[in-house]
CSV table of C-alpha atoms in Angstrom, one decimal:
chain,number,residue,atom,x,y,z
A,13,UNK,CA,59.8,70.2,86.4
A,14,UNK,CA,56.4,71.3,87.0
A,15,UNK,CA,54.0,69.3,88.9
A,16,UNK,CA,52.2,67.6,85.9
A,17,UNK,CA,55.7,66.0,84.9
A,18,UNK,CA,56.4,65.0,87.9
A,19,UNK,CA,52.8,63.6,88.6
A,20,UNK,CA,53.8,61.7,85.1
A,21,UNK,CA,57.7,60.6,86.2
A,22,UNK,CA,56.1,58.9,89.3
A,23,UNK,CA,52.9,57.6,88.6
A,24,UNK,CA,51.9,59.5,91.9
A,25,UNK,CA,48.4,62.0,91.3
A,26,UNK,CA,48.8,65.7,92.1
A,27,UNK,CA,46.6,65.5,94.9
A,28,UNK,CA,49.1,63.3,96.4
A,29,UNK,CA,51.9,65.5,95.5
A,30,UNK,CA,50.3,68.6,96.8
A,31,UNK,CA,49.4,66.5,99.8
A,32,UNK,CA,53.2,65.6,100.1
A,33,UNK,CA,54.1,69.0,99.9
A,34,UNK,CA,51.7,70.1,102.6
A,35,UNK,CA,53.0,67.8,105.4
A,36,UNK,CA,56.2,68.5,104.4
A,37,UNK,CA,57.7,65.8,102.3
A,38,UNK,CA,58.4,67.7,98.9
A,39,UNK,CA,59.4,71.2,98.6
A,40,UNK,CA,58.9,72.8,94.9
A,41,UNK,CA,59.7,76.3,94.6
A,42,UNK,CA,57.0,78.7,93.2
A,43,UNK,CA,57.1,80.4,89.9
A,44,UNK,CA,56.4,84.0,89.1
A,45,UNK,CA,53.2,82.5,87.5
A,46,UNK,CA,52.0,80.4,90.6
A,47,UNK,CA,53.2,77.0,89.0
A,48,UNK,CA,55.5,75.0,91.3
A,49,UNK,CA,58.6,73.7,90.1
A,50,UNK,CA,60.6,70.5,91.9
A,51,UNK,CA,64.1,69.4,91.1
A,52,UNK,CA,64.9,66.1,89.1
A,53,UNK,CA,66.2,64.7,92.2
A,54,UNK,CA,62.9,65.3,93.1
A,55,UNK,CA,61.7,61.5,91.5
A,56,UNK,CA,64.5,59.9,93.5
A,57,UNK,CA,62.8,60.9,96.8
A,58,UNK,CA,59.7,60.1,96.2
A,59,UNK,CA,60.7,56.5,95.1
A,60,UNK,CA,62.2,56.6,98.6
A,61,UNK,CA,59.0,57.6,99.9
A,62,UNK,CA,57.1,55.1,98.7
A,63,UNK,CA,59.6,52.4,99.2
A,64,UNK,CA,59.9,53.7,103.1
A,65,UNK,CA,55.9,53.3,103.0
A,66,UNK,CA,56.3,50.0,101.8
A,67,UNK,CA,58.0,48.8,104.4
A,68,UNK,CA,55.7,50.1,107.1
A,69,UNK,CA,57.0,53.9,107.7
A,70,UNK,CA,54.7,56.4,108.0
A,71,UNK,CA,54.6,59.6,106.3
A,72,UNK,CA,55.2,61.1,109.4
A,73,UNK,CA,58.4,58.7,110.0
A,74,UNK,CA,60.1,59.6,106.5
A,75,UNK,CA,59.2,63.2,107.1
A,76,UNK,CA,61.1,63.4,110.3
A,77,UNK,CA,64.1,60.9,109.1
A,78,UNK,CA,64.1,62.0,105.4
A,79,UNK,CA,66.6,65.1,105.9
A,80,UNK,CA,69.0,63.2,108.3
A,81,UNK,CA,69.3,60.7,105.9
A,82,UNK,CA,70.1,63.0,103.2
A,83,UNK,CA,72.8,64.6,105.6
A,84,UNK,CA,74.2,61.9,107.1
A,85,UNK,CA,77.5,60.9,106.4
A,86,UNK,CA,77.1,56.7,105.7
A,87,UNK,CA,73.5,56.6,104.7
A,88,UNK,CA,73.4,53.0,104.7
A,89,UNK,CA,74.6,53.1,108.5
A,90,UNK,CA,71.8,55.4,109.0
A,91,UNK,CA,69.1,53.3,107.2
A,92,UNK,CA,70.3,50.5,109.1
A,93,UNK,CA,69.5,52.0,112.2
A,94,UNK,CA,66.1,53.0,111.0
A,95,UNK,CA,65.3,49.3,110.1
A,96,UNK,CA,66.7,47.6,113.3
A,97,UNK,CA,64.2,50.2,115.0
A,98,UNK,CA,61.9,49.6,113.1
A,99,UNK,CA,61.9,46.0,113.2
A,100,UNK,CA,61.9,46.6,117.2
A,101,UNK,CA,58.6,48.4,116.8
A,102,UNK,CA,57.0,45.6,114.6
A,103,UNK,CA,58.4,42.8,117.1
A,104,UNK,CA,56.6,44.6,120.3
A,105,UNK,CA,53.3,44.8,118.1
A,106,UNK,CA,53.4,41.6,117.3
A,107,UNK,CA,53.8,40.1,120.9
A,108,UNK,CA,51.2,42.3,121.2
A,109,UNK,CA,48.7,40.8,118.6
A,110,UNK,CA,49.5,37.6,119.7
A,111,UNK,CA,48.9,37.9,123.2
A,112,UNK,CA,45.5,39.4,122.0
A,113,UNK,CA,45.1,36.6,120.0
A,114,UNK,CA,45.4,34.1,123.0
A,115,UNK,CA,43.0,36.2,124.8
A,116,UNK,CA,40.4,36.1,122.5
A,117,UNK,CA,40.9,32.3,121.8
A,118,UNK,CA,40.4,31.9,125.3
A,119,UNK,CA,37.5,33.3,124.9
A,120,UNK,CA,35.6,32.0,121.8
A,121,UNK,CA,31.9,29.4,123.5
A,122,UNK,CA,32.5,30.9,127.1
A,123,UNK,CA,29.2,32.3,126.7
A,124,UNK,CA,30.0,35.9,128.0
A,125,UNK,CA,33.2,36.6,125.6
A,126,UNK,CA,33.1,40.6,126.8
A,127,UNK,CA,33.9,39.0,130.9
A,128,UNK,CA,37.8,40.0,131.7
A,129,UNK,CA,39.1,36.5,131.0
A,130,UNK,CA,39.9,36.3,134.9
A,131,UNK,CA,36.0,36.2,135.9
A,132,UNK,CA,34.7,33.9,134.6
């Protein structure tokens, strides 16, 4: 299908689909007249994509783990795996926000709020 359709099929633009093609993420074959073609499976992965996005994956992320998903043999074992790591990385940033958090409530009508919290 050409890029139009699958612009259509998706409810993605074709910037975004010829952005997705430049970093990798989709791979549509060129015709003899210069119009790319993509697979029908093609929709099926990029409901993936934007799922994976959904959940806080980066293009980047789905890029690298898109093909050994598609390879590996128990895909839901896989995609477990991705999620538990996932869900580590969310965990540390959140200890992170919320010790950030403290240190800026610590800070709020100390006068000088820019002071490292241990001089004042």
């Amino acid at each position: 299908m050409r890029i139009g359709e699958l612009a259509a099929r998706t409810g993605l633009s074709k910037d975004t689909l010829r952005f997705y093609e430049r970093v990798g993420l989709l791979d549509g074959d060129r015709l003899p007249n210069g119009y790319r073609d993509f697979p029908p499976e093609t929709v099926i992965w990029l409901r993936y994509v934007r799922t994976a996005q959904a959940l806080g994956f980066t293009l980047a992320e789905i890029a690298r783990h898109g093909e050994e998903l598609r390879e590996a043999p128990d895909s839901a074992e896989a995609l477990s795996a991705l999620f538990e790591d996932k869900i580590r990385v969310i965990d540390a940033r959140m200890a992170e926000l919320s010790a950030l958090r403290a240190d800026l409530t610590s800070r709020v009508g100390t006068g000088c709020p820019l002071r490292a919290a241990d001089q004042q």
